[in-house]
XYZ file of C-alpha atoms in Angstrom:
185
model
C -118.175 -73.393 -135.414
C -116.953 -73.889 -138.946
C -114.509 -71.914 -140.850
C -115.313 -69.329 -143.529
C -113.667 -67.930 -146.269
C -112.323 -64.986 -144.110
C -111.260 -67.031 -140.713
C -110.901 -70.343 -139.022
C -113.993 -71.596 -136.960
C -113.662 -72.066 -133.309
C -112.978 -75.885 -133.552
C -110.155 -75.358 -135.826
C -108.749 -72.572 -133.642
C -109.095 -74.441 -130.526
C -107.476 -77.492 -131.816
C -104.628 -75.268 -133.651
C -103.795 -73.223 -130.335
C -104.265 -75.967 -127.986
C -102.185 -78.724 -129.717
C -99.403 -75.918 -130.663
C -99.222 -75.096 -126.677
C -99.480 -78.659 -125.658
C -96.648 -79.782 -128.124
C -94.297 -76.985 -127.025
C -94.791 -77.985 -123.549
C -94.146 -81.504 -124.192
C -90.945 -80.486 -125.891
C -90.044 -78.448 -122.845
C -90.925 -81.371 -120.401
C -89.199 -83.997 -122.729
C -85.927 -81.993 -122.488
C -86.265 -81.325 -118.805
C -86.982 -85.180 -118.108
C -83.574 -86.121 -120.007
C -82.076 -84.341 -117.184
C -83.657 -86.195 -114.109
C -81.954 -88.858 -112.297
C -83.228 -91.785 -110.570
C -83.412 -89.898 -107.182
C -85.340 -87.014 -108.389
C -88.981 -87.001 -107.405
C -89.965 -86.480 -110.858
C -88.338 -89.367 -112.257
C -91.597 -91.136 -112.791
C -93.991 -88.539 -112.797
C -92.602 -86.433 -115.515
C -92.561 -89.597 -118.136
C -96.059 -90.467 -116.963
C -97.432 -87.070 -117.801
C -95.601 -87.065 -121.040
C -96.789 -90.382 -122.057
C -100.579 -89.607 -121.033
C -100.541 -86.371 -122.698
C -98.917 -88.049 -125.639
C -101.821 -90.216 -126.141
C -104.294 -87.597 -125.858
C -102.503 -85.646 -128.306
C -102.398 -88.408 -130.782
C -106.277 -88.766 -130.476
C -106.549 -84.927 -130.880
C -104.178 -85.029 -133.910
C -106.477 -87.712 -135.572
C -109.541 -85.464 -134.675
C -107.825 -82.390 -135.947
C -107.032 -84.448 -139.433
C -110.820 -85.338 -139.685
C -111.589 -81.725 -139.009
C -109.375 -80.344 -141.600
C -110.604 -82.833 -144.132
C -114.307 -81.759 -143.659
C -113.901 -77.936 -142.693
C -113.423 -75.372 -145.384
C -110.166 -73.462 -145.414
C -109.993 -69.604 -145.350
C -109.077 -68.417 -148.764
C -106.397 -65.830 -147.808
C -107.099 -63.136 -150.550
C -104.009 -61.579 -151.741
C -101.648 -64.513 -150.653
C -99.562 -65.745 -153.730
C -100.142 -69.005 -155.209
C -96.715 -70.187 -154.244
C -97.034 -68.991 -150.770
C -100.529 -70.805 -150.697
C -98.810 -74.002 -151.844
C -96.041 -73.727 -149.435
C -98.402 -73.083 -146.646
C -100.503 -76.144 -147.654
C -97.272 -78.220 -147.625
C -96.230 -76.941 -144.206
C -99.703 -77.626 -142.965
C -99.831 -80.991 -144.296
C -96.297 -82.251 -143.294
C -97.113 -81.545 -139.674
C -99.559 -84.521 -139.664
C -96.976 -87.422 -140.467
C -94.223 -85.718 -138.532
C -96.402 -85.466 -135.663
C -97.820 -88.984 -135.995
C -94.263 -90.136 -136.222
C -93.146 -88.439 -133.263
C -96.193 -89.925 -131.117
C -95.932 -93.375 -132.548
C -92.034 -93.458 -131.663
C -93.059 -92.215 -128.166
C -95.381 -95.045 -127.968
C -92.948 -97.712 -128.995
C -90.328 -96.112 -126.392
C -92.848 -96.927 -123.727
C -94.113 -100.068 -124.673
C -91.032 -101.871 -125.863
C -91.065 -104.192 -123.020
C -94.512 -105.186 -123.136
C -96.083 -102.834 -120.540
C -99.255 -100.827 -121.570
C -99.253 -97.006 -121.191
C -101.732 -95.802 -118.404
C -103.155 -92.530 -119.226
C -103.522 -90.759 -116.102
C -104.704 -93.754 -114.527
C -108.240 -93.757 -116.406
C -107.401 -96.311 -118.909
C -104.525 -98.297 -120.486
C -103.198 -98.138 -123.994
C -101.735 -101.805 -124.491
C -98.416 -102.656 -126.050
C -98.791 -104.081 -129.578
C -95.232 -105.205 -129.920
C -93.011 -106.692 -127.206
C -89.581 -106.020 -128.286
C -86.584 -104.934 -125.956
C -84.141 -102.639 -127.582
C -86.588 -101.214 -129.658
C -87.068 -98.142 -127.353
C -83.341 -97.114 -128.171
C -84.271 -96.889 -131.962
C -87.720 -95.292 -131.124
C -85.882 -92.795 -128.795
C -83.447 -91.628 -131.439
C -86.505 -91.110 -133.985
C -88.477 -89.411 -131.231
C -85.740 -87.192 -130.299
C -84.777 -85.943 -133.661
C -88.310 -85.533 -134.860
C -89.341 -83.569 -131.970
C -86.590 -81.023 -132.939
C -87.512 -81.029 -136.400
C -91.175 -80.396 -135.502
C -90.145 -77.419 -133.127
C -87.974 -75.908 -136.046
C -90.794 -75.972 -138.305
C -93.245 -74.709 -136.035
C -90.896 -71.826 -135.287
C -90.703 -71.162 -138.959
C -94.382 -71.543 -139.105
C -94.841 -68.840 -136.502
C -92.330 -66.582 -138.034
C -93.938 -66.695 -141.440
C -97.347 -65.852 -139.545
C -95.904 -62.960 -137.763
C -94.340 -61.890 -141.163
C -97.886 -61.794 -142.728
C -99.178 -60.060 -139.703
C -96.688 -57.300 -139.120
C -95.050 -56.751 -142.751
C -97.536 -57.957 -145.132
C -100.541 -56.955 -143.038
C -102.597 -59.443 -144.916
C -104.730 -61.014 -142.135
C -103.564 -64.584 -142.351
C -102.692 -64.443 -138.404
C -105.844 -62.840 -137.679
C -107.876 -65.365 -139.422
C -106.314 -68.182 -136.991
C -106.876 -65.719 -134.061
C -110.768 -65.383 -134.821
C -110.452 -61.947 -135.414
C -113.417 -60.343 -137.511
C -110.849 -58.287 -139.224
C -109.064 -61.079 -141.371
C -108.935 -59.024 -144.527
C -106.163 -56.647 -145.369
C -105.085 -54.805 -142.022
C -105.099 -51.136 -142.177
C -102.154 -49.047 -140.519
């Protein structure tokens, strides 16, 4: 359940990969939704799914932050201190960026005072009723989504670099492999 010096625990791995896949899917859904017109059968369905998943992801992001604070991090022996500092920075920058993205999405959806229904199970009420706020929040949401995807792509690229070039086990520590130390060829 918990992480060790050699690899991440199951909770960290499930939160990492589950959220990564969901965020990529949300990005694709968001781009697709921008192309829908009023007469599309998905005009209301797409945004409702996007909003509901966004609320759930925000809760998971908070859970992930708490877990990150209480769970041990693998030591990644052999990784330089500069690389560790850069990695630490990138991991921690995701929290405010994702929070900002999700809060902007919330303000897009609630600017008119209406609550967000999460799959019809419960509602998240509007805290501010300010017409016109959705335009500014929309720009923030749009550009932050692209920034997050760019950083995530760089993050994935560095993980693949560590796995295939350096062969130091950084990626396998997040995959849950028992062999997370130096990979033999």
